[in-house]
Short mmCIF file of C-alpha atoms in Angstrom, two decimals:
data_model
loop_
_atom_site.label_atom_id
_atom_site.label_comp_id
_atom_site.label_asym_id
_atom_site.label_seq_id
_atom_site.Cartn_x
_atom_site.Cartn_y
_atom_site.Cartn_z
CA MET A 240 -52.50 16.25 -20.10
CA ASN A 241 -50.66 12.92 -20.10
CA VAL A 242 -52.67 9.64 -20.30
CA ASP A 243 -52.16 8.89 -16.41
CA ASP A 244 -53.75 12.22 -15.56
CA ALA A 245 -56.49 11.86 -18.03
CA ALA A 246 -57.37 8.36 -16.64
CA HIS A 247 -57.34 9.64 -13.11
CA ALA A 248 -59.53 12.75 -14.12
CA VAL A 249 -61.97 10.81 -16.12
CA VAL A 250 -62.66 8.10 -13.20
CA HIS A 251 -62.67 10.96 -10.48
CA ASP A 252 -64.89 13.41 -12.49
CA TYR A 253 -67.36 10.62 -13.25
CA PRO A 254 -70.60 11.18 -10.94
CA GLY A 255 -69.87 8.84 -8.09
CA GLY A 256 -66.23 8.42 -8.83
CA SER A 257 -64.65 4.89 -8.68
CA GLU A 258 -67.57 3.69 -6.48
CA SER A 259 -70.06 4.25 -9.20
CA LEU A 260 -67.89 3.52 -12.42
CA GLY A 261 -65.72 0.55 -10.98
CA PRO A 262 -68.84 -2.10 -10.92
CA ARG A 263 -70.08 -0.75 -14.24
CA ALA A 264 -66.76 -1.26 -15.68
CA GLY A 265 -66.34 -4.68 -13.92
CA ILE A 266 -63.58 -3.46 -11.79
CA GLY A 267 -63.62 -3.08 -8.10
CA ALA A 268 -63.78 0.41 -6.90
CA ALA A 269 -60.78 0.31 -4.69
CA VAL A 270 -59.00 -1.47 -7.55
CA LEU A 271 -60.03 1.13 -10.10
CA ARG A 272 -58.89 3.94 -7.53
CA SER A 273 -55.36 2.20 -7.61
CA LYS A 274 -55.45 1.65 -11.50
CA VAL A 275 -55.85 5.40 -12.23
CA ASN A 276 -53.59 6.66 -9.29
CA PRO A 277 -50.69 8.18 -10.95
CA ASN A 278 -48.50 7.56 -7.98
CA ALA A 279 -49.39 3.86 -7.31
CA GLY A 280 -47.01 1.28 -8.84
CA THR A 281 -49.06 -1.94 -8.20
CA HIS A 282 -52.09 -1.61 -10.38
CA HIS A 283 -52.19 -0.46 -13.99
CA LEU A 284 -55.19 0.27 -16.42
CA THR A 285 -55.28 -1.95 -19.46
CA LEU A 286 -56.07 -0.82 -22.97
CA LYS A 287 -59.14 -2.78 -22.86
CA GLU A 288 -60.16 -1.24 -19.31
CA ALA A 289 -59.73 2.29 -20.75
CA VAL A 290 -61.76 1.67 -23.81
CA ARG A 291 -64.59 0.22 -21.60
CA ILE A 292 -64.27 3.38 -19.29
CA THR A 293 -64.29 5.61 -22.21
CA GLY A 294 -67.37 4.10 -23.60
CA LEU A 295 -69.08 3.95 -20.32
CA THR A 296 -68.51 7.53 -19.54
CA GLY A 297 -68.32 9.00 -23.00
CA ASP A 298 -65.41 10.95 -21.78
CA MET A 299 -62.78 11.13 -24.61
CA ARG A 300 -59.96 12.67 -22.49
CA ILE A 301 -57.88 9.37 -22.16
CA LEU A 302 -58.14 8.95 -25.93
CA GLN A 303 -57.19 12.48 -26.60
CA ALA A 304 -54.27 12.46 -24.23
CA PHE A 305 -53.01 9.19 -25.77
CA ALA A 306 -53.38 10.71 -29.48
CA GLN A 307 -51.61 13.75 -28.24
CA GLU A 308 -48.65 11.80 -26.77
CA CYS A 309 -48.43 10.18 -30.02
CA GLY A 310 -48.54 13.27 -32.04
CA HIS A 311 -52.14 12.87 -33.33
CA ILE A 312 -55.55 14.48 -33.00
CA VAL A 313 -58.83 12.86 -32.55
CA LEU A 314 -61.74 13.56 -34.43
CA ALA A 315 -65.22 12.32 -34.30
CA ALA A 316 -66.56 10.03 -36.75
CA PRO A 317 -69.09 11.55 -39.12
CA GLY A 318 -72.31 11.15 -37.30
CA GLY A 319 -74.84 11.69 -40.25
CA ASP A 320 -75.39 12.68 -43.83
CA ASP A 321 -73.15 15.63 -44.20
CA ARG A 322 -74.41 16.22 -47.86
CA HIS A 323 -77.53 18.12 -46.28
CA ALA A 324 -75.77 20.01 -43.55
CA SER A 325 -77.31 23.29 -43.10
CA ASP A 326 -75.58 26.78 -43.57
CA MET A 327 -75.91 27.23 -39.88
CA ALA A 328 -74.18 24.03 -39.19
CA VAL A 329 -71.19 24.81 -41.30
CA LEU A 330 -71.31 28.47 -39.89
CA GLU A 331 -71.08 26.96 -36.48
CA LEU A 332 -67.89 25.01 -37.40
CA VAL A 333 -66.27 28.00 -38.96
CA ALA A 334 -66.89 30.05 -35.94
CA ALA A 335 -65.50 27.25 -33.97
CA VAL A 336 -62.39 27.04 -35.91
CA GLY A 337 -61.95 30.93 -35.65
CA GLY A 338 -62.63 30.65 -31.76
CA SER A 339 -59.93 27.91 -31.47
CA GLN A 340 -57.44 29.87 -33.48
CA GLY A 341 -57.93 32.95 -31.35
CA ASP A 342 -57.39 30.96 -28.30
CA LEU A 343 -54.06 29.42 -29.71
CA PHE A 344 -52.85 33.03 -30.59
CA GLY A 345 -53.91 34.33 -27.38
CA SER A 346 -52.00 31.49 -25.51
CA ILE A 347 -48.85 32.11 -27.70
CA HIS A 348 -49.24 35.91 -26.87
CA ARG A 349 -49.57 35.40 -23.21
CA ALA A 350 -46.71 32.93 -23.07
CA LEU A 351 -44.19 35.47 -24.89
CA ALA A 352 -45.25 38.42 -23.18
CA ASP A 353 -42.42 38.29 -20.78
CA GLY A 354 -39.75 37.28 -23.19
CA GLU A 355 -39.47 33.65 -21.96
CA LEU A 356 -41.35 30.56 -22.68
CA THR A 357 -41.74 27.98 -19.98
CA PRO A 358 -42.53 24.20 -20.28
CA ALA A 359 -46.08 24.86 -18.99
CA GLU A 360 -46.74 27.65 -21.40
CA LEU A 361 -45.59 25.34 -24.25
CA ALA A 362 -47.90 22.81 -23.10
CA ALA A 363 -50.79 25.18 -22.95
CA ILE A 364 -50.01 26.37 -26.52
CA HIS A 365 -49.66 22.87 -27.84
CA ASP A 366 -53.25 22.01 -26.18
CA CYS A 367 -54.48 24.91 -27.83
CA GLY A 368 -53.02 24.03 -31.36
CA GLN A 369 -54.31 20.55 -30.97
CA ALA A 370 -57.74 21.90 -30.24
CA ALA A 371 -57.62 24.21 -33.32
CA MET A 372 -56.43 21.54 -35.55
CA ALA A 373 -59.33 19.20 -34.58
CA ARG A 374 -61.90 22.05 -35.33
CA ILE A 375 -60.19 22.58 -38.72
CA ALA A 376 -60.22 18.88 -39.60
CA ALA A 377 -63.82 18.64 -38.49
CA LEU A 378 -64.75 21.64 -40.88
CA LEU A 379 -62.88 19.93 -43.99
CA GLN A 380 -64.55 16.72 -43.23
CA ARG A 381 -67.92 18.38 -43.04
CA LEU A 382 -67.46 20.30 -46.34
CA GLY A 383 -65.98 17.09 -47.87
CA GLY A 384 -69.27 15.27 -47.05
CA MET A 385 -71.30 18.00 -48.81
CA VAL A 386 -69.61 17.28 -52.12
CA GLU A 387 -72.24 16.09 -54.64
CA GLY A 388 -71.53 13.61 -57.35
#
């Protein structure tokens, strides 16, 4: 998903859409709708507005799309004291890594089943790969936080 599509989705998926989110973000509802319309050429969402909308909604799709377009992944900052992470918390991350790798390999298998690779199939593989890398990085971050001494 590109940044424009992500911004459009974030605003329109928010409960009440631009009518509800616009005033909270300090932007008129109609102007916000125009700013996130990928086909509109008159208004554009600023970086500050994108950050504000991300903070208000808690929806990271704009950030993730921006990072992906730049060849990076987004990781959540550590939220607690990983030194005392439970075995179950680590096991959940290991299972999430395995699941995301399964998604990646499944998308590759489906894409190559007919012997051709389309741009849409490659995009799906890329999305699954980004998700797998993010999960692996989260696991490594958690394990690194458990190191004593």
